Short mmCIF file of C-alpha atoms in Angstrom, two decimals:
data_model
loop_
_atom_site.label_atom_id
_atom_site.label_comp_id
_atom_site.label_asym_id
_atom_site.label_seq_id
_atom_site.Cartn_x
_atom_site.Cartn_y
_atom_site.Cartn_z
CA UNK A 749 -94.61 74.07 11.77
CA UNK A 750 -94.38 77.40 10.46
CA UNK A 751 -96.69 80.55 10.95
CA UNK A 752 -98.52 81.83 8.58
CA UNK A 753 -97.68 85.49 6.88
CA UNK A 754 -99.90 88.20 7.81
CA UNK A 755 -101.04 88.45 4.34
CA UNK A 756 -102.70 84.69 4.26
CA UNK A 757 -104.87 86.43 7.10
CA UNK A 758 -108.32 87.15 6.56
CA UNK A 759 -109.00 90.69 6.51
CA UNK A 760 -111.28 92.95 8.31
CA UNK A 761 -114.83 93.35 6.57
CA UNK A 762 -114.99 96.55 5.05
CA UNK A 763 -118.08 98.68 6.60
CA UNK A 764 -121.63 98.26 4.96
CA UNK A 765 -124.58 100.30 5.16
CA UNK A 766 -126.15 100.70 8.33
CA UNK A 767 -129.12 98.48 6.96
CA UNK A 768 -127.27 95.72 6.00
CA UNK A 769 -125.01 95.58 8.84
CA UNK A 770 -126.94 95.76 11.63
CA UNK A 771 -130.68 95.47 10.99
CA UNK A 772 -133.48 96.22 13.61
CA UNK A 773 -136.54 97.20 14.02
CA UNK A 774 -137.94 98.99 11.15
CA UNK A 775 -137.79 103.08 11.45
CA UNK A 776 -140.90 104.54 11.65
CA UNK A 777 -141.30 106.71 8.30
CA UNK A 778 -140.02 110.04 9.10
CA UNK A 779 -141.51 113.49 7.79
CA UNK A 780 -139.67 115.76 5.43
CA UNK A 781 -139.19 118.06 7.88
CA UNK A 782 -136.98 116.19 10.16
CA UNK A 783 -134.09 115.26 8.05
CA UNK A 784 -131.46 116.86 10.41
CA UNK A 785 -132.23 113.74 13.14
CA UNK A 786 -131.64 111.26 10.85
CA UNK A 787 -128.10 112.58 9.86
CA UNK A 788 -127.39 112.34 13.46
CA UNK A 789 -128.56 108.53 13.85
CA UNK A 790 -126.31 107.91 10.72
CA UNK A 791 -123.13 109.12 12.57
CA UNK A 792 -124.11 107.64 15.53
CA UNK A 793 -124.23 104.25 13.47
CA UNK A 794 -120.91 104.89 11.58
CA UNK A 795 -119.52 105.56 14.70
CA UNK A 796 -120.56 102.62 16.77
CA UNK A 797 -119.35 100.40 13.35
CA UNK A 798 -116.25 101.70 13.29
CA UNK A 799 -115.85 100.67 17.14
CA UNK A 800 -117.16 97.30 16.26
CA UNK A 801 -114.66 97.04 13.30
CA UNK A 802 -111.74 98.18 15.72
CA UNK A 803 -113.06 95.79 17.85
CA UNK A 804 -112.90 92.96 15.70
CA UNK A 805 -110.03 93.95 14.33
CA UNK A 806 -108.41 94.12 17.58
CA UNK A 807 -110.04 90.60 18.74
CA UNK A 808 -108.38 89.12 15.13
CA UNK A 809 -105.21 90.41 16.06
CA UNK A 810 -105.15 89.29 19.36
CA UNK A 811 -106.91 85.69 17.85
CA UNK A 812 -103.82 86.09 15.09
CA UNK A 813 -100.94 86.28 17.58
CA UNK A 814 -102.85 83.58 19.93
CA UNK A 815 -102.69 81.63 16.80
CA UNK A 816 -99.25 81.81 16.06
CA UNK A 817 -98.12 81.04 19.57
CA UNK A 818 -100.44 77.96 19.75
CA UNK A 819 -98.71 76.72 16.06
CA UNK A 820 -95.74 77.80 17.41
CA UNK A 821 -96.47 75.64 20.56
CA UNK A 822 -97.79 72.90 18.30
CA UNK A 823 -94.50 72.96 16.33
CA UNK A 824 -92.42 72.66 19.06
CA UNK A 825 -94.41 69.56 20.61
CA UNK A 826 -94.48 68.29 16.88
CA UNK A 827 -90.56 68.49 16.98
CA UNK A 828 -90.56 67.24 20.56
CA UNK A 829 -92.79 64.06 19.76
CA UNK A 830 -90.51 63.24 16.59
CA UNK A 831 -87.11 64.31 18.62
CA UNK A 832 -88.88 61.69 21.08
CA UNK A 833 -90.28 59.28 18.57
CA UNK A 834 -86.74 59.43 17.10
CA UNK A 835 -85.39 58.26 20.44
CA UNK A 836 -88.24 55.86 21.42
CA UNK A 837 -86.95 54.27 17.76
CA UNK A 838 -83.62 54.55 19.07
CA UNK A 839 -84.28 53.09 22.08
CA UNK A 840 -86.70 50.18 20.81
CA UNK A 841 -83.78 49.06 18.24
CA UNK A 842 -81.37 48.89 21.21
CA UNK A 843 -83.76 47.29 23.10
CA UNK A 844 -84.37 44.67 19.97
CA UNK A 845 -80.11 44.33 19.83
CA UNK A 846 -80.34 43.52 23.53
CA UNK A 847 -83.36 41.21 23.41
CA UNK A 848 -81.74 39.52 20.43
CA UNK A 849 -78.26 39.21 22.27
CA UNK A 850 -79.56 38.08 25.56
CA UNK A 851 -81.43 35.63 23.56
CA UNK A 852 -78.47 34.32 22.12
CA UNK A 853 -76.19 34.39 25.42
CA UNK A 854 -79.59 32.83 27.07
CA UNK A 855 -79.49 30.04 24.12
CA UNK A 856 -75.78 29.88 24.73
CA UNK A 857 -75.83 29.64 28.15
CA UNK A 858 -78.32 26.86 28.00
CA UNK A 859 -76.18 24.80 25.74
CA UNK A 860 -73.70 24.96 28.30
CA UNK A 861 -76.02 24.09 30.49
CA UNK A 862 -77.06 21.33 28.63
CA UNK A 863 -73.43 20.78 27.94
CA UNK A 864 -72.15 20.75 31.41
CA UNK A 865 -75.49 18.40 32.66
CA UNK A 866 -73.94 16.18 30.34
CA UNK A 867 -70.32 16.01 31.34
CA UNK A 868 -71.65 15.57 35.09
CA UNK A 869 -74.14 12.62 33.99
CA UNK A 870 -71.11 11.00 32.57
CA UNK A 871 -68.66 11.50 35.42
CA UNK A 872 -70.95 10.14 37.51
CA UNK A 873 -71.38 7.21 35.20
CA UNK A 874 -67.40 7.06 34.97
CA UNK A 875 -67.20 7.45 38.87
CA UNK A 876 -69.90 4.68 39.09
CA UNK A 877 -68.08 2.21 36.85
CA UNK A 878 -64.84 3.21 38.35
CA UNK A 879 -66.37 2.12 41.99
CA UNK A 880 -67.83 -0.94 39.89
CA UNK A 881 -65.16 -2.03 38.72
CA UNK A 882 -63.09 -1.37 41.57
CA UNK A 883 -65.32 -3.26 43.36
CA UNK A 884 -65.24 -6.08 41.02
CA UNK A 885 -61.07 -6.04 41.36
CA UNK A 886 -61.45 -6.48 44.86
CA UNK A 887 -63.71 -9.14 44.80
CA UNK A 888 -61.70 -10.66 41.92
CA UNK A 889 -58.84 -10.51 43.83
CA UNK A 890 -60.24 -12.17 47.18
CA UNK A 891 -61.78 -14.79 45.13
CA UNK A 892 -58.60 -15.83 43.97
CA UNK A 893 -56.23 -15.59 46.88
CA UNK A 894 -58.92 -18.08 48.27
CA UNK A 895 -58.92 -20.47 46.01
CA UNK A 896 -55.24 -20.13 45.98
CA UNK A 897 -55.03 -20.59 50.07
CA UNK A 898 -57.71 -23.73 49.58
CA UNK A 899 -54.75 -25.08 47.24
CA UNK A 900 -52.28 -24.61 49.72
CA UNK A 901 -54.12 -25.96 52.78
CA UNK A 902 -54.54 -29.27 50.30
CA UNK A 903 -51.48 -29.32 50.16
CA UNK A 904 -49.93 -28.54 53.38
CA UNK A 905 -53.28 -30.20 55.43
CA UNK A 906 -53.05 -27.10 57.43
CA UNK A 907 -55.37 -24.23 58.16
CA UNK A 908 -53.25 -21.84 58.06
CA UNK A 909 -53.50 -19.97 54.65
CA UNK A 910 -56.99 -19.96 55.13
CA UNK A 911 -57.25 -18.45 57.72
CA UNK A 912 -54.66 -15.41 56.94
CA UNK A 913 -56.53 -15.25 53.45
CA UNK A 914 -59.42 -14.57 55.50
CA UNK A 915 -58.43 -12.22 57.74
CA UNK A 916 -56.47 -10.42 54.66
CA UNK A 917 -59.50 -10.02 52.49
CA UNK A 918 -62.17 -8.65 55.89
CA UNK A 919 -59.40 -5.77 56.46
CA UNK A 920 -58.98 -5.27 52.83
CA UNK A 921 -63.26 -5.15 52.49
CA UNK A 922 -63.25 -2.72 55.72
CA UNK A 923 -61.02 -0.63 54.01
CA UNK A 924 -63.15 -0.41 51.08
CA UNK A 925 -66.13 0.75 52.87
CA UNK A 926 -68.64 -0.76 50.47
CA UNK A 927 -71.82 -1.43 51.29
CA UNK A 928 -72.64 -3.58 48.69
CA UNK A 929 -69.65 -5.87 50.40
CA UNK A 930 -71.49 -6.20 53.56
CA UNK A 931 -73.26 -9.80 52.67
CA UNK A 932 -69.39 -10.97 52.12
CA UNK A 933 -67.93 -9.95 55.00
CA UNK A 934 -70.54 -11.70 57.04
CA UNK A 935 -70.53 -15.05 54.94
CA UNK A 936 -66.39 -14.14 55.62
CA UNK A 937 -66.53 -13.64 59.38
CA UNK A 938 -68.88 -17.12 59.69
CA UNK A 939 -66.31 -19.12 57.41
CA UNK A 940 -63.41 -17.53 59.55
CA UNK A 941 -65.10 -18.99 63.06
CA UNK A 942 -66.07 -22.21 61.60
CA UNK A 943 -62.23 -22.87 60.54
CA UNK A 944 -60.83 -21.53 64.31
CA UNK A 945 -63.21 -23.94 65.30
CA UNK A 946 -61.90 -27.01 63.14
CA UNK A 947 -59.54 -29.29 63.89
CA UNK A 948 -57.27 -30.71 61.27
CA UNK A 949 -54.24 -33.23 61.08
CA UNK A 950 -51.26 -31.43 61.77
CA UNK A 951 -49.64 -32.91 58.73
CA UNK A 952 -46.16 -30.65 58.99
CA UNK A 953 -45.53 -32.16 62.48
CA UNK A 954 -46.40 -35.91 61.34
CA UNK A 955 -43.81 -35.11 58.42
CA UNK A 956 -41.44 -34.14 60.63
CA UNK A 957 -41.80 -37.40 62.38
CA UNK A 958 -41.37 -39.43 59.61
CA UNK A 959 -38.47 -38.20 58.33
CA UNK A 960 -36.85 -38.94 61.70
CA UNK A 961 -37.88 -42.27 61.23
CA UNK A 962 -36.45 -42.21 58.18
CA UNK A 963 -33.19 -40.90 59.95
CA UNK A 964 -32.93 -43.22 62.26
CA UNK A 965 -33.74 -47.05 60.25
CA UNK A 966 -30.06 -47.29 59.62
CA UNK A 967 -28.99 -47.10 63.43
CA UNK A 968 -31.91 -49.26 64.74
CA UNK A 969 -30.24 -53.06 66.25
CA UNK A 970 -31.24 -55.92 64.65
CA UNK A 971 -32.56 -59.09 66.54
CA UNK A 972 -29.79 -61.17 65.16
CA UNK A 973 -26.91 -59.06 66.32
CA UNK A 974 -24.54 -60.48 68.18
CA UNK A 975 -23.83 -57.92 71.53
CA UNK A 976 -19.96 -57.33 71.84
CA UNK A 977 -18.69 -59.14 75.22
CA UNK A 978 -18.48 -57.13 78.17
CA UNK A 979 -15.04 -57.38 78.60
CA UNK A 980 -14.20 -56.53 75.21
CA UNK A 981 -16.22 -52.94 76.22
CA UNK A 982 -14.46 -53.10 79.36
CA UNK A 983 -11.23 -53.67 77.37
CA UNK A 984 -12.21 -50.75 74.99
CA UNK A 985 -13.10 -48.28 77.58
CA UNK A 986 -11.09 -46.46 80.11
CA UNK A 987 -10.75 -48.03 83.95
CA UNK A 988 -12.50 -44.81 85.47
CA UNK A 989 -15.94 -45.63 82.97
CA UNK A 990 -15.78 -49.13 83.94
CA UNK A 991 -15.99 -48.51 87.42
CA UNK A 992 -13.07 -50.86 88.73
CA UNK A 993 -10.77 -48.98 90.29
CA UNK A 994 -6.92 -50.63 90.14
CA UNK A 995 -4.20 -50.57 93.10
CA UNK A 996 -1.95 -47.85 92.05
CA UNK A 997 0.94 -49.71 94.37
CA UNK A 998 0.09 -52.78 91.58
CA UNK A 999 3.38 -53.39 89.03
CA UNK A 1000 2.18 -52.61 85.70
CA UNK A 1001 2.85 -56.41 84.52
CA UNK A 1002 0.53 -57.64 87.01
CA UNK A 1003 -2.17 -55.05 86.16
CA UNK A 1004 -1.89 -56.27 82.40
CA UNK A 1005 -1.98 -59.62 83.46
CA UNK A 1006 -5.41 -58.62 85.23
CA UNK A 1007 -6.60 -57.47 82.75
CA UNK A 1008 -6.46 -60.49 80.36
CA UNK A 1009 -7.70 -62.54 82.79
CA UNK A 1010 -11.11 -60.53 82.82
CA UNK A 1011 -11.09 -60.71 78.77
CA UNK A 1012 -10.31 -64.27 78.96
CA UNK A 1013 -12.65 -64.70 81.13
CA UNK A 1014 -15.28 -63.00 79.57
CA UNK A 1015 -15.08 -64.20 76.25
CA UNK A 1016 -15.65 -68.15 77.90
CA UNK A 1017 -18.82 -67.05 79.42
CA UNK A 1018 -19.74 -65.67 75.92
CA UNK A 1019 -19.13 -68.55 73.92
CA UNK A 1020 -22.73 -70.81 75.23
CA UNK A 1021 -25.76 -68.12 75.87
CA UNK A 1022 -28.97 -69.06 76.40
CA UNK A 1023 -32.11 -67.32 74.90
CA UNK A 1024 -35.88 -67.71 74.04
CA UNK A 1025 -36.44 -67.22 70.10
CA UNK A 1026 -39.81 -65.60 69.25
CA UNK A 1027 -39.22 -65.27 65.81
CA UNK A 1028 -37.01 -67.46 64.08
CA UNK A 1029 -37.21 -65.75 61.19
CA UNK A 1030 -35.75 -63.05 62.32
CA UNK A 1031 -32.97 -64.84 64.13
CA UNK A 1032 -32.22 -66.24 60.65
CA UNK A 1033 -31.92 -63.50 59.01
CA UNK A 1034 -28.45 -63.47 56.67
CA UNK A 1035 -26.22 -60.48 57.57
CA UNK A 1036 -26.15 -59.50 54.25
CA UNK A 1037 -29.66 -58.80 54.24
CA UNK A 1038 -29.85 -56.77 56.77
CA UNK A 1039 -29.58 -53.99 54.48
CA UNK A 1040 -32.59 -55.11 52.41
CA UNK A 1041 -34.71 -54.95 55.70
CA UNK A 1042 -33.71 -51.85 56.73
CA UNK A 1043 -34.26 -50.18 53.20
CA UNK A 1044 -38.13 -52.08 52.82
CA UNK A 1045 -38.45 -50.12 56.40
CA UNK A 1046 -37.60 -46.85 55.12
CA UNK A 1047 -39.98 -47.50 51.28
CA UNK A 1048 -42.95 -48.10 54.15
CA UNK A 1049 -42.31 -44.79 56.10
CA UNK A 1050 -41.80 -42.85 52.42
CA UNK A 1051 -45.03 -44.43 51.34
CA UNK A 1052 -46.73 -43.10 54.63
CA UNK A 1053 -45.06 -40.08 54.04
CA UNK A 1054 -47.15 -39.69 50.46
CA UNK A 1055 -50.17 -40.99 51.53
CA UNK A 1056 -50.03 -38.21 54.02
CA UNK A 1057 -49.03 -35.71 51.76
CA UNK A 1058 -52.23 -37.06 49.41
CA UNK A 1059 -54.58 -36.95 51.84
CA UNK A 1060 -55.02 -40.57 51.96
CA UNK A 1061 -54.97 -41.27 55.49
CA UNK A 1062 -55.94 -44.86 54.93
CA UNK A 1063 -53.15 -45.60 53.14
CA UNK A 1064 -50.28 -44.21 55.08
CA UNK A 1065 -52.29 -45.77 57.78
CA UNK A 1066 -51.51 -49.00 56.20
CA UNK A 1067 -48.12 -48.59 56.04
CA UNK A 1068 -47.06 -47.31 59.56
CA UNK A 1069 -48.74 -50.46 60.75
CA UNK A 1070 -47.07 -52.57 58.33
CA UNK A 1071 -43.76 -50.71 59.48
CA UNK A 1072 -44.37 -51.28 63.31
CA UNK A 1073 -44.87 -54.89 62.27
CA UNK A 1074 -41.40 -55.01 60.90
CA UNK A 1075 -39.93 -53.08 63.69
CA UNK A 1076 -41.03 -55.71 66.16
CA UNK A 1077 -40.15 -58.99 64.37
CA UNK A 1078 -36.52 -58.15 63.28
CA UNK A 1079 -35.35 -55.16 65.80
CA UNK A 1080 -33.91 -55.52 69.21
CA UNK A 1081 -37.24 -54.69 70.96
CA UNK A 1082 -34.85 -54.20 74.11
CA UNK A 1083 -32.99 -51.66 72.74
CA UNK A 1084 -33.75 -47.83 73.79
CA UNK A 1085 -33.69 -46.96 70.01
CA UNK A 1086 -36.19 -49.29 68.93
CA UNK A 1087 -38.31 -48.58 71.40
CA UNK A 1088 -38.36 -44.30 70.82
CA UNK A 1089 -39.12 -45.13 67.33
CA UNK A 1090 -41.77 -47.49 67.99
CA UNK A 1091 -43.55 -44.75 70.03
CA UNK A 1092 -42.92 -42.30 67.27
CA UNK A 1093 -45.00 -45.00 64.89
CA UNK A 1094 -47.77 -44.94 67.49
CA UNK A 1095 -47.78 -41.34 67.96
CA UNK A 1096 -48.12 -40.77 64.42
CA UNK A 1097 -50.95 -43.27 64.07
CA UNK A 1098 -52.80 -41.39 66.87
CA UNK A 1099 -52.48 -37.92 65.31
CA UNK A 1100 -53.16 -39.35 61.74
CA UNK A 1101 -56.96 -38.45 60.99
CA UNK A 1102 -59.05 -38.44 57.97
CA UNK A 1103 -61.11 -35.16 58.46
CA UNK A 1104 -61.76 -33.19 56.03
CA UNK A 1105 -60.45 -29.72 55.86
CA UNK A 1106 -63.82 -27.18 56.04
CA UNK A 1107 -65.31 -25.51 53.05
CA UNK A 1108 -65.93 -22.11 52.25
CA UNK A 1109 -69.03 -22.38 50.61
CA UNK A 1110 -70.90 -19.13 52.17
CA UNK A 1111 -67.56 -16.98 51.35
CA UNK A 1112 -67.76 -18.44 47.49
CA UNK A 1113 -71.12 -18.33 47.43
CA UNK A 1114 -71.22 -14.26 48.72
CA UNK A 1115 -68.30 -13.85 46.03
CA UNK A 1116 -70.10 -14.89 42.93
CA UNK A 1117 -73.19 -12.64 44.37
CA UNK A 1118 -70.99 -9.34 44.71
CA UNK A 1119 -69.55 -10.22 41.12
CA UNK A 1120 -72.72 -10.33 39.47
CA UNK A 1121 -73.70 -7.02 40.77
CA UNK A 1122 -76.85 -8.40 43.17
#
């Protein structure tokens, strides 16, 4: 703001009459003859204005110069408030900019936020689906390694794929560490103690008797067979077997001659023997069809053989008796042979039972649960 020339200024009041000036009391009419006094007064007044005018004049000086040091004052807070108002502008902009751009990092920021809630709600879906369908692999696969071991043990007639199955699917569950799978491993664990518990036909043992039945039809002794004659043994084994002991001072002719003798000997008392005949059938039986009888033997052990193989105990049943039938009508029942493999029929008849192998219903049953997800 600038000051304001000296010329703008109101002057000082140029002096007036006494009367006009500075009026009082009225003077009290004076006489012609004192006119000297009154000259005096009027000097006295001049004088006492002009103080009054140099005292105003002085006090509008002093007002002036107070003046122009409050507009200079004034000017300088006017330039102050718009150097500050310029600034507060300044800074209110910047302060706009920033408000603005933390608004948009803030709007950013919650995008990624938004963004990054997102991605973690669907990795812990994926995780969740991955454990899922984990999950549902394992259980998929135990499922169908028992069914496979209940195909086996059908087979076989044994318990033991079941119960490795078993065994292999609660480690493989204890590894997982699932608690969802706790209901199986229980219904597992009961399944496992009710098969330890079972007892079965031990159908690979009463195979392997069979076959050596089988094995040993063709050297079993008929009932017909005619024994070869002592002597004839004696003559085809050495003196030291037979037990005789010979002179060694003998000649050799007469030691030969011996010899024959015996044979001769022999072979009379051979020629009437006297027997009890049980079963003339078998007595009668042609030479020729020996062979026939010993192959109808082995067709009933084979059939046995099936029927144990098919789980059809009855059956095989059947035929081991039919084939111990046979084996006592037309075998030597004397014989060592005939009589191990009758006691190998009977054995096998003992062990043969019709039990039923144990079902895993509770394992099946917690395996379709834990597939559905319940």
């Amino acid at each position: 703001m600038s000051s304001v020339p000296p010329t703008d200024l109101p002057q000082p009041p140029a002096p007036a009459a006494p009367a006009a000036s500075h009026p009082g009391p009225a003077a009290p009419p004076v006489a012609a003859h004192t006119r000297p006094s009154g000259t005096a007064g009027i000097g006295l007044a001049n004088l006492l204005l002009g103080a009054v005018a140099a005292a105003a004049l002085t006090s509008s000086v002093l007002l002036w110069q107070k003046l122009s040091s409050i507009q200079e004052q004034l000017a300088r807070q006017s330039a102050d408030s718009g150097t500050l108002a310029i600034e507060a502008r300044t800074i209110a902009r910047q302060a706009e900019d920033q408000v603005r751009e933390t608004a948009a990092r803030l709007s950013v920021a919650e995008a990624r936020v938004s963004e990054v809630a997102l991605q973690r709600s669907q990795l812990e879906e994926l995780m969740q689906s991955l454990s899922r369908s984990r999950d549902e692999n394992l259980v998929v696969d135990i499922e169908s390694a028992i069914r496979l071991a209940q195909q086996q043990a059908q087979l076989t007639g044994g318990l033991e794929p079941l119960v490795a199955t078993l065994k292999t699917a609660n480690q493989r569950i204890d590894r997982a560490a699932q608690p969802r799978l706790a209901p199986l491993q229980r219904a597992i664990a009961r399944d496992l103690d009710r098969l330890t518990r079972a007892t079965v036909t031990d159908t690979a043992g009463l195979l392997g008797r069979l076959d050596d039945l089988v094995r040993q039809v063709d050297e079993l002794p008929v009932l017909n067979a005619v024994a070869q004659a002592p002597a004839t043994r004696k003559a085809a084994t050495p003196a030291s077997s037979t037990g005789t002991a010979e002179d060694p001072a003998m000649p050799w002719w007469q030691a030969a001659l011996q010899r024959s003798w015996e044979v001769v000997r022999d072979e009379a008392r051979g020629l009437v023997r006297v027997s009890r005949i049980d079963q003339p059938e078998a007595i009668l039986l042609a030479p020729e069809q020996t062979f026939f009888l010993r192959e109808n033997l082995k067709l009933k052990l084979l059939n046995a053989r099936l029927g144990v193989l098919a789980r059809q105990f009855d059956s095989a049943r059947a035929d081991l008796t039919a084939a111990t039938a046979a084996l006592n009508k037309y075998f030597d029942p004397a014989s060592r042979r005939t009589q191990n493999a009758a006691t190998m029929l009977q054995q096998a008849q003992q062990h043969m039972k019709a039990a039923e192998l144990p079902r895993l219903d509770e394992t099946l049953s917690a395996l379709a649960t834990a597939a559905a997800g319940r």
